[in-house]
Amino acid sequence: MAINFSLIIPEMLVAGLGLLVMIISLLVPKDQKKGLAYFTVFGLIGVLVVLYFMIDAQGTLFNGMYIVDPFGSFMKILIVLSSIMAIILGVEYVEKFITGFLGEFCFFVVFATLGMITLVSAGDFITLYVALELMTISFIILVGFGKNIFRASEAAIKYLLLSALSSGVLLYGLTLVYGAAKTTSINGVMEYIAQGETAPILVLGIIFLISGFGFKISAVPFHMWTPDVYEGAPTPVTALLSVASKGAAFGVLLRVFMHALPGNQELWMPIIVVLTVLTIVLGNFVAIPQKNIKRMLAFSGVAQAGYILLGLIAFSTVGVSAALFYAMIYVFCNMGAFGVIIAFSQAGGGDEVQDYNGLWKRSPFLAAVMLASLLSLAGIPPLAGFVGKFQLFRAIMEQGYVWLVFVALGMSMVSVYYYLLVAKAMYFKDPHEDSQIKVNLPIQITLLAITLITLFLGIYPTPLTNLATQVAKTFF
Amino acid sequence: MSFPILSSILLAPVLGVLIILFIPQKEDKVIKIVAALATGLTVILSLIAYAYYDQSIGGLQFVEHIPWIDELGVAYGLGVDGISLPLVLLTAIVIFTGVFASWGLEKRVKEFFIFLLALVAGVFGVFLTTDLFFFYLFFEIAVIPMYILIGVWGSTNKEYSAMKLTIYLLVGSAFALIVIIAVYLYTGLGTFDIQTLTQQTYDIGFQKFAFLLLMVGFGFLVPMWPLHTWSPDGHVAAPTAVSMLHAGVLMKLGGYGLIRAGIFIFPEGAKFWAPVIAILCIVNVVYGAMVAMAQKDLKFVIGYSSVSHMGYVLLGVASLNTLSISGAVAQMFAHGIMTALFFALVGNVYNKAHTRMIADFGGLAHQMPRIAAGFVIAGLASLGLPGLVNFVAEFAIFVGSFRVYPVLTILAISGIVITAVYVLRVVQNVFFGPRNPKWDGLEDVRGIELVPIVILCGVLLFLGFFPSLLMELINNGVDPFVQQYLTTPKVGGMF
């Protein structure tokens, strides 16, 4: 069977870009790597364009080990977009705090991107695991490579140990499923389950799978690493970790559970429902007392993961499309918030919420972007987060989970409280110092674009909802 | 297609926001003028809409309909009928006068007007839209600017009050959101259009469930006892223009929602739960008035009087007949104007005297005769004196509700007596009595400060003398619905 290599052009481009950046980075002097970062950005934008044009492409490669479909392409767009934003937002930060390692930052982000985009296309457990490890190892390096930041090393060790553990659990789950289904391909597992047999070993395997993926999307109770790693890692890495790695993990989670395991959903659905409720409730409540803004966003990210899981619970086109929509706008909201944190810490500000006192006076622009991003996360119209939550709630209510809507909506109101605490610091309090904050042009443009997109999709979400619905039909 | 007058009303404040964004902070006069022009435009447009609304046809007019989110079936639909048009007019008048009431503001003027106009765009949206999705969306747009407006420019415990108000309002709206999604899924028509949803039939169990949630949700907004505690705190903490808008208009969103989405879509549910509303609203009326009597701060008096007066609106809603519901809508309008006038006056007094404690004042009419006159007019409106528009509204409510809940109505009427006591007590202690030399330095309102007082008093008096201008329009909106959906009102009630 001839292999249609045109389907994996994006992956090849990303891999090539990563190697190219690595080589160029060796050739240029240490203090001249800013250009390289923007080169990487443009390379990734090229990939984005290619992905956009092949969103309808469909096919499998290497005997089903690799699946290219609209769902995968959508997730890839999400991932590449986050990487682009993370690099643009991170250039100055890395220059300033981790001087001399900008080249490494760029190509490890590209390699992590490669891992993530492969992950969402994995059609086989082997591909899945290899891609997952490529992503995780790149991230471990990225988390810890701020070697003069004390917290970063701690975070990296923590992330390393816990990732190793979770990878082990996941791998164990995969072997157990393999043991029952006698195949590693996702299609094969689907066919096996469609026969209606439920071996106890398979059940155990699925539970392990849930734990393994739960770690990556930081679902409660597998979320313990999130706050420490988010707090310790260099902020651009945190930003990428919080959106892209979560997005990729969601991609593979949805693919495995919607594609391979729909035959016995009554088996694992209760576990997912319990996890989701725990994630939403705990994430939101624990975020309230957080004093550090990165930790607060970590817990808010935990809660948001719970909201995206609602899409899986709905188990319908509407649900998946809502989850995809939400995942996409979550990228913009979170990147907006982290972008402000990056710009603020570049100007010498700390990461505590009280450091943001009086931000409106020092930089009305940053304060406005932060406010819009946080309100969007809270689901307040006219920002995109509202439409996302609305669709998720509608999707699960359609399946009869009215009580779950009550819980999720109630917790969403709780989240308003801690997001508004940041707004309170920014708008109500007087600043500790009066100096104006200078934001450089690339960051300014990126943040402006993020905010406008968040606003636009909140007012007129049709383009993205239509795309998400079309993509969600992959599974049904 | 004709001129999109309703979209223009909605977009005028948005346009104001966009212009103000580009005006430098220090040019505060220009900012205020732009805000006044933008809101003045809404007044003119609403008056045009009122003039051209054809009562012989009735129903929704000036309808605009643009499909918005295909996937959900959401449409950007605008339209007004006899129920929403008076409230649109109310919003326009209150915000226009509110801008003038904030003319003296000096702190962070630019942001103040940006948030104020954003808030009012949301409020207009709620009254104008014909789509439940947009109804919710516009409501939430109004909440967050309010948080910042109170938190930054407010007084007295402002951060606590701002957070309390925001959380209460959002929780209230969350209940409504659940019903919105539920009714959308129940009909399976894939539309949020209120008119279409009104024409459907729902089984009785669903109606009870949905109306209960709406009752609680909108009960937070109205506010219905015991969900009211955010409201006096919020009123007191808010800056003058926001208090005016908040007590004058925002609380009406609850009453409006309860009529539009509650009673008309779920009439059977409404009949089932109406006695509960009727009893709770009597607590509103009597308890609110009694608490108002005990207050020391002028703004708290008005805050609790709003709780008390909104009880009448709920009584009208709970009685479920044309007269009472028309009265409720009219009362929303009348109370909005009256309470805005109160807050504008108290704001003026506070700006000059820097205190709002009743005990600090006495004989203020000597120094501030114009404010005293305005306060007396508002006070008389508050206790329902004939000749002012409030009388007409309250009279309609009582006549309508007496047929259904005679005992409760008598209790509610007793509320008027208590109102008279606290209003007259305030008027006497603050404005009358011997001249207090402590306040000799105070100047009376003049020039631009007079604008809100004159306009609001004018509306109270004018519609008091020509109530048919208001009542016919409202009746025209309410009656068809009542005839169609509540033909046999449940007579008898609980007592």
mmCIF file of N, CA and C in Angstrom, chain A residues 318 321 360 371 375 379-382 386-387 390-391 393-394 397-398 402 405-406 409 413-414 416-417 420-421 423-424 426-429 458-462 465-466 469, chain B residues 67-72 108 111 115 133-134 136-137 140-141 144 147-148 150-152 159 162-163 166-167 170-171 173-175 177-178 180-182 184-185 192 209 213:
data_model
loop_
_atom_site.group_PDB
_atom_site.id
_atom_site.type_symbol
_atom_site.label_atom_id
_atom_site.label_comp_id
_atom_site.label_asym_id
_atom_site.label_seq_id
_atom_site.Cartn_x
_atom_site.Cartn_y
_atom_site.Cartn_z
ATOM 1 N N VAL A 318 -22.972 17.228 19.648
ATOM 2 C CA VAL A 318 -23.063 18.536 20.306
ATOM 3 C C VAL A 318 -22.010 18.648 21.402
ATOM 4 N N SER A 321 -18.460 18.861 19.972
ATOM 5 C CA SER A 321 -18.256 20.165 19.342
ATOM 6 C C SER A 321 -18.134 21.251 20.402
ATOM 7 N N TRP A 360 -4.346 49.114 36.650
ATOM 8 C CA TRP A 360 -5.038 50.000 35.692
ATOM 9 C C TRP A 360 -4.292 51.307 35.512
ATOM 10 N N LEU A 371 -8.472 41.468 32.556
ATOM 11 C CA LEU A 371 -9.881 41.432 32.931
ATOM 12 C C LEU A 371 -10.691 40.633 31.909
ATOM 13 N N LEU A 375 -12.559 37.152 32.777
ATOM 14 C CA LEU A 375 -14.017 37.095 32.692
ATOM 15 C C LEU A 375 -14.452 36.060 31.662
ATOM 16 N N GLY A 379 -16.748 32.770 32.158
ATOM 17 C CA GLY A 379 -17.967 32.554 31.376
ATOM 18 C C GLY A 379 -18.936 33.714 31.423
ATOM 19 N N ILE A 380 -18.397 34.911 31.411
ATOM 20 C CA ILE A 380 -19.257 36.093 31.428
ATOM 21 C C ILE A 380 -19.356 36.639 30.005
ATOM 22 N N PRO A 381 -20.568 36.820 29.484
ATOM 23 C CA PRO A 381 -20.692 37.418 28.167
ATOM 24 C C PRO A 381 -20.307 38.894 28.218
ATOM 25 N N PRO A 382 -19.946 39.537 27.144
ATOM 26 C CA PRO A 382 -19.988 39.040 25.771
ATOM 27 C C PRO A 382 -18.688 38.363 25.360
ATOM 28 N N PHE A 386 -18.365 32.429 27.643
ATOM 29 C CA PHE A 386 -19.786 32.244 27.907
ATOM 30 C C PHE A 386 -20.418 31.302 26.886
ATOM 31 N N VAL A 387 -20.144 31.547 25.613
ATOM 32 C CA VAL A 387 -20.741 30.703 24.575
ATOM 33 C C VAL A 387 -20.276 29.266 24.761
ATOM 34 N N PHE A 390 -22.072 27.743 27.702
ATOM 35 C CA PHE A 390 -23.479 27.571 27.343
ATOM 36 C C PHE A 390 -23.661 26.299 26.529
ATOM 37 N N GLN A 391 -22.790 26.106 25.559
ATOM 38 C CA GLN A 391 -22.928 24.921 24.713
ATOM 39 C C GLN A 391 -22.654 23.636 25.486
ATOM 40 N N PHE A 393 -23.169 23.159 28.677
ATOM 41 C CA PHE A 393 -24.313 22.902 29.557
ATOM 42 C C PHE A 393 -25.482 22.349 28.757
ATOM 43 N N ARG A 394 -25.666 22.945 27.602
ATOM 44 C CA ARG A 394 -26.761 22.474 26.757
ATOM 45 C C ARG A 394 -26.527 21.022 26.372
ATOM 46 N N MET A 397 -27.175 18.754 29.373
ATOM 47 C CA MET A 397 -28.580 18.741 29.768
ATOM 48 C C MET A 397 -29.396 17.915 28.768
ATOM 49 N N GLU A 398 -28.969 17.955 27.534
ATOM 50 C CA GLU A 398 -29.635 17.168 26.506
ATOM 51 C C GLU A 398 -29.603 15.682 26.852
ATOM 52 N N VAL A 402 -29.285 17.008 34.427
ATOM 53 C CA VAL A 402 -29.659 18.342 34.901
ATOM 54 C C VAL A 402 -28.897 18.704 36.176
ATOM 55 N N VAL A 405 -25.585 20.096 35.517
ATOM 56 C CA VAL A 405 -25.611 21.498 35.090
ATOM 57 C C VAL A 405 -25.670 22.407 36.307
ATOM 58 N N PHE A 406 -26.474 22.011 37.298
ATOM 59 C CA PHE A 406 -26.549 22.812 38.522
ATOM 60 C C PHE A 406 -25.164 22.931 39.154
ATOM 61 N N LEU A 409 -22.723 24.957 36.881
ATOM 62 C CA LEU A 409 -23.085 26.376 36.819
ATOM 63 C C LEU A 409 -22.831 27.050 38.168
ATOM 64 N N MET A 413 -20.143 30.136 39.132
ATOM 65 C CA MET A 413 -20.367 31.370 39.877
ATOM 66 C C MET A 413 -19.307 31.539 40.964
ATOM 67 N N VAL A 414 -18.887 30.387 41.549
ATOM 68 C CA VAL A 414 -17.806 30.457 42.533
ATOM 69 C C VAL A 414 -16.553 31.004 41.869
ATOM 70 N N VAL A 416 -16.326 33.057 39.510
ATOM 71 C CA VAL A 416 -16.391 34.510 39.321
ATOM 72 C C VAL A 416 -15.748 35.214 40.510
ATOM 73 N N TYR A 417 -15.938 34.643 41.687
ATOM 74 C CA TYR A 417 -15.427 35.282 42.894
ATOM 75 C C TYR A 417 -13.912 35.445 42.841
ATOM 76 N N LEU A 420 -12.708 37.748 40.126
ATOM 77 C CA LEU A 420 -12.955 39.153 40.451
ATOM 78 C C LEU A 420 -11.986 39.670 41.509
ATOM 79 N N LEU A 421 -11.417 38.758 42.323
ATOM 80 C CA LEU A 421 -10.429 39.226 43.292
ATOM 81 C C LEU A 421 -9.242 39.852 42.574
ATOM 82 N N ALA A 423 -9.481 41.228 39.567
ATOM 83 C CA ALA A 423 -10.017 42.486 39.036
ATOM 84 C C ALA A 423 -10.022 43.544 40.136
ATOM 85 N N LYS A 424 -10.341 43.105 41.341
ATOM 86 C CA LYS A 424 -10.382 44.025 42.469
ATOM 87 C C LYS A 424 -8.994 44.614 42.717
ATOM 88 N N MET A 426 -6.601 44.868 40.594
ATOM 89 C CA MET A 426 -6.158 45.694 39.472
ATOM 90 C C MET A 426 -6.866 47.041 39.430
ATOM 91 N N TYR A 427 -8.166 47.035 39.752
ATOM 92 C CA TYR A 427 -8.939 48.263 39.541
ATOM 93 C C TYR A 427 -9.237 49.057 40.805
ATOM 94 N N PHE A 428 -9.382 48.363 41.956
ATOM 95 C CA PHE A 428 -9.822 49.104 43.144
ATOM 96 C C PHE A 428 -8.653 49.661 43.948
ATOM 97 N N LYS A 429 -7.527 48.935 43.931
ATOM 98 C CA LYS A 429 -6.438 49.311 44.834
ATOM 99 C C LYS A 429 -5.508 50.325 44.176
ATOM 100 N N GLY A 458 -17.114 35.824 21.308
ATOM 101 C CA GLY A 458 -18.198 35.923 22.273
ATOM 102 C C GLY A 458 -19.425 36.558 21.644
ATOM 103 N N ILE A 459 -19.186 37.513 20.758
ATOM 104 C CA ILE A 459 -20.324 38.211 20.152
ATOM 105 C C ILE A 459 -20.842 37.449 18.940
ATOM 106 N N TYR A 460 -19.915 36.935 18.161
ATOM 107 C CA TYR A 460 -20.343 36.228 16.952
ATOM 108 C C TYR A 460 -19.583 34.902 16.831
ATOM 109 N N PRO A 461 -20.011 33.890 17.571
ATOM 110 C CA PRO A 461 -19.249 32.637 17.618
ATOM 111 C C PRO A 461 -19.466 31.729 16.414
ATOM 112 N N THR A 462 -20.378 32.097 15.524
ATOM 113 C CA THR A 462 -20.774 31.174 14.455
ATOM 114 C C THR A 462 -19.614 30.531 13.689
ATOM 115 N N THR A 465 -18.190 27.787 15.930
ATOM 116 C CA THR A 465 -19.139 26.722 16.260
ATOM 117 C C THR A 465 -19.384 25.836 15.039
ATOM 118 N N ASN A 466 -19.498 26.468 13.874
ATOM 119 C CA ASN A 466 -19.723 25.662 12.675
ATOM 120 C C ASN A 466 -18.549 24.730 12.421
ATOM 121 N N THR A 469 -18.547 21.914 14.981
ATOM 122 C CA THR A 469 -19.593 20.917 14.726
ATOM 123 C C THR A 469 -19.195 19.999 13.585
ATOM 124 N N PRO B 67 -30.246 35.833 11.922
ATOM 125 C CA PRO B 67 -29.736 34.585 12.476
ATOM 126 C C PRO B 67 -28.322 34.796 12.997
ATOM 127 N N TRP B 68 -28.000 34.229 14.134
ATOM 128 C CA TRP B 68 -26.727 34.569 14.758
ATOM 129 C C TRP B 68 -25.838 33.330 14.915
ATOM 130 N N ILE B 69 -26.222 32.404 15.749
ATOM 131 C CA ILE B 69 -25.423 31.184 15.892
ATOM 132 C C ILE B 69 -26.244 30.050 15.278
ATOM 133 N N ASP B 70 -25.890 29.633 14.075
ATOM 134 C CA ASP B 70 -26.681 28.621 13.361
ATOM 135 C C ASP B 70 -26.799 27.352 14.184
ATOM 136 N N GLU B 71 -25.679 26.975 14.773
ATOM 137 C CA GLU B 71 -25.614 25.682 15.411
ATOM 138 C C GLU B 71 -26.614 25.574 16.557
ATOM 139 N N LEU B 72 -26.857 26.698 17.229
ATOM 140 C CA LEU B 72 -27.761 26.689 18.379
ATOM 141 C C LEU B 72 -29.146 27.209 18.012
ATOM 142 N N ARG B 108 -11.155 59.458 37.794
ATOM 143 C CA ARG B 108 -11.126 58.463 36.713
ATOM 144 C C ARG B 108 -12.376 58.542 35.832
ATOM 145 N N GLU B 111 -12.886 56.083 32.611
ATOM 146 C CA GLU B 111 -13.302 54.705 32.866
ATOM 147 C C GLU B 111 -14.719 54.647 33.393
ATOM 148 N N PHE B 115 -17.573 52.295 31.624
ATOM 149 C CA PHE B 115 -18.299 51.204 32.281
ATOM 150 C C PHE B 115 -19.795 51.520 32.405
ATOM 151 N N PHE B 133 -31.647 33.636 24.590
ATOM 152 C CA PHE B 133 -30.188 33.565 24.697
ATOM 153 C C PHE B 133 -29.608 34.965 24.877
ATOM 154 N N PHE B 134 -30.074 35.879 24.040
ATOM 155 C CA PHE B 134 -29.571 37.247 24.141
ATOM 156 C C PHE B 134 -30.072 37.924 25.405
ATOM 157 N N TYR B 136 -30.322 36.562 28.328
ATOM 158 C CA TYR B 136 -29.354 36.204 29.363
ATOM 159 C C TYR B 136 -28.033 36.921 29.132
ATOM 160 N N LEU B 137 -27.592 36.906 27.867
ATOM 161 C CA LEU B 137 -26.307 37.501 27.534
ATOM 162 C C LEU B 137 -26.264 38.979 27.908
ATOM 163 N N GLU B 140 -26.056 39.562 31.698
ATOM 164 C CA GLU B 140 -24.741 39.368 32.296
ATOM 165 C C GLU B 140 -23.777 40.483 31.897
ATOM 166 N N ILE B 141 -23.966 41.033 30.706
ATOM 167 C CA ILE B 141 -23.106 42.147 30.305
ATOM 168 C C ILE B 141 -23.269 43.295 31.299
ATOM 169 N N ILE B 144 -21.055 42.906 35.312
ATOM 170 C CA ILE B 144 -19.648 43.138 35.644
ATOM 171 C C ILE B 144 -19.263 44.624 35.682
ATOM 172 N N TYR B 147 -20.025 45.870 38.997
ATOM 173 C CA TYR B 147 -19.057 45.499 40.035
ATOM 174 C C TYR B 147 -17.957 46.535 40.106
ATOM 175 N N ILE B 148 -17.423 46.889 38.949
ATOM 176 C CA ILE B 148 -16.301 47.825 38.950
ATOM 177 C C ILE B 148 -16.774 49.226 39.321
ATOM 178 N N ILE B 150 -19.191 50.117 41.278
ATOM 179 C CA ILE B 150 -19.405 50.242 42.726
ATOM 180 C C ILE B 150 -18.086 50.166 43.461
ATOM 181 N N GLY B 151 -17.238 49.222 43.037
ATOM 182 C CA GLY B 151 -15.989 49.012 43.765
ATOM 183 C C GLY B 151 -15.048 50.199 43.682
ATOM 184 N N VAL B 152 -15.030 50.890 42.568
ATOM 185 C CA VAL B 152 -14.072 51.992 42.421
ATOM 186 C C VAL B 152 -14.669 53.314 42.884
ATOM 187 N N GLU B 159 -16.341 47.542 48.626
ATOM 188 C CA GLU B 159 -15.826 46.310 48.013
ATOM 189 C C GLU B 159 -16.685 45.109 48.384
ATOM 190 N N ALA B 162 -19.987 45.415 46.478
ATOM 191 C CA ALA B 162 -19.851 45.146 45.054
ATOM 192 C C ALA B 162 -19.784 43.643 44.808
ATOM 193 N N MET B 163 -18.980 42.954 45.629
ATOM 194 C CA MET B 163 -18.843 41.513 45.422
ATOM 195 C C MET B 163 -20.150 40.801 45.725
ATOM 196 N N THR B 166 -22.616 41.332 42.894
ATOM 197 C CA THR B 166 -22.262 40.586 41.684
ATOM 198 C C THR B 166 -22.600 39.111 41.838
ATOM 199 N N ILE B 167 -22.203 38.547 42.977
ATOM 200 C CA ILE B 167 -22.443 37.113 43.156
ATOM 201 C C ILE B 167 -23.946 36.825 43.204
ATOM 202 N N LEU B 170 -25.403 37.089 39.720
ATOM 203 C CA LEU B 170 -24.985 36.007 38.834
ATOM 204 C C LEU B 170 -25.645 34.692 39.236
ATOM 205 N N VAL B 171 -25.760 34.470 40.537
ATOM 206 C CA VAL B 171 -26.428 33.240 40.967
ATOM 207 C C VAL B 171 -27.881 33.257 40.512
ATOM 208 N N SER B 173 -29.106 34.776 37.952
ATOM 209 C CA SER B 173 -29.211 34.547 36.513
ATOM 210 C C SER B 173 -28.890 33.100 36.163
ATOM 211 N N ALA B 174 -28.079 32.452 37.015
ATOM 212 C CA ALA B 174 -27.762 31.049 36.725
ATOM 213 C C ALA B 174 -29.027 30.191 36.739
ATOM 214 N N PHE B 175 -29.937 30.485 37.690
ATOM 215 C CA PHE B 175 -31.205 29.745 37.725
ATOM 216 C C PHE B 175 -31.958 29.937 36.412
ATOM 217 N N LEU B 177 -30.687 30.652 33.590
ATOM 218 C CA LEU B 177 -29.989 30.002 32.473
ATOM 219 C C LEU B 177 -30.394 28.535 32.350
ATOM 220 N N ILE B 178 -30.557 27.896 33.507
ATOM 221 C CA ILE B 178 -30.944 26.489 33.461
ATOM 222 C C ILE B 178 -32.304 26.335 32.784
ATOM 223 N N ILE B 180 -33.568 28.386 30.647
ATOM 224 C CA ILE B 180 -33.432 28.724 29.225
ATOM 225 C C ILE B 180 -32.978 27.489 28.446
ATOM 226 N N ILE B 181 -31.974 26.806 28.977
ATOM 227 C CA ILE B 181 -31.500 25.612 28.259
ATOM 228 C C ILE B 181 -32.576 24.527 28.290
ATOM 229 N N ALA B 182 -33.220 24.385 29.444
ATOM 230 C CA ALA B 182 -34.221 23.320 29.571
ATOM 231 C C ALA B 182 -35.376 23.520 28.598
ATOM 232 N N TYR B 184 -35.365 25.178 25.870
ATOM 233 C CA TYR B 184 -34.839 25.017 24.519
ATOM 234 C C TYR B 184 -34.819 23.534 24.131
ATOM 235 N N LEU B 185 -34.347 22.721 25.058
ATOM 236 C CA LEU B 185 -34.277 21.290 24.764
ATOM 237 C C LEU B 185 -35.665 20.659 24.779
ATOM 238 N N PHE B 192 -34.573 30.004 20.388
ATOM 239 C CA PHE B 192 -34.707 30.675 21.673
ATOM 240 C C PHE B 192 -35.708 31.821 21.569
ATOM 241 N N PHE B 209 -41.633 23.106 37.491
ATOM 242 C CA PHE B 209 -40.183 23.093 37.692
ATOM 243 C C PHE B 209 -39.566 24.380 37.152
ATOM 244 N N LEU B 213 -37.774 27.718 39.213
ATOM 245 C CA LEU B 213 -36.411 28.200 39.023
ATOM 246 C C LEU B 213 -36.405 29.676 38.616
#
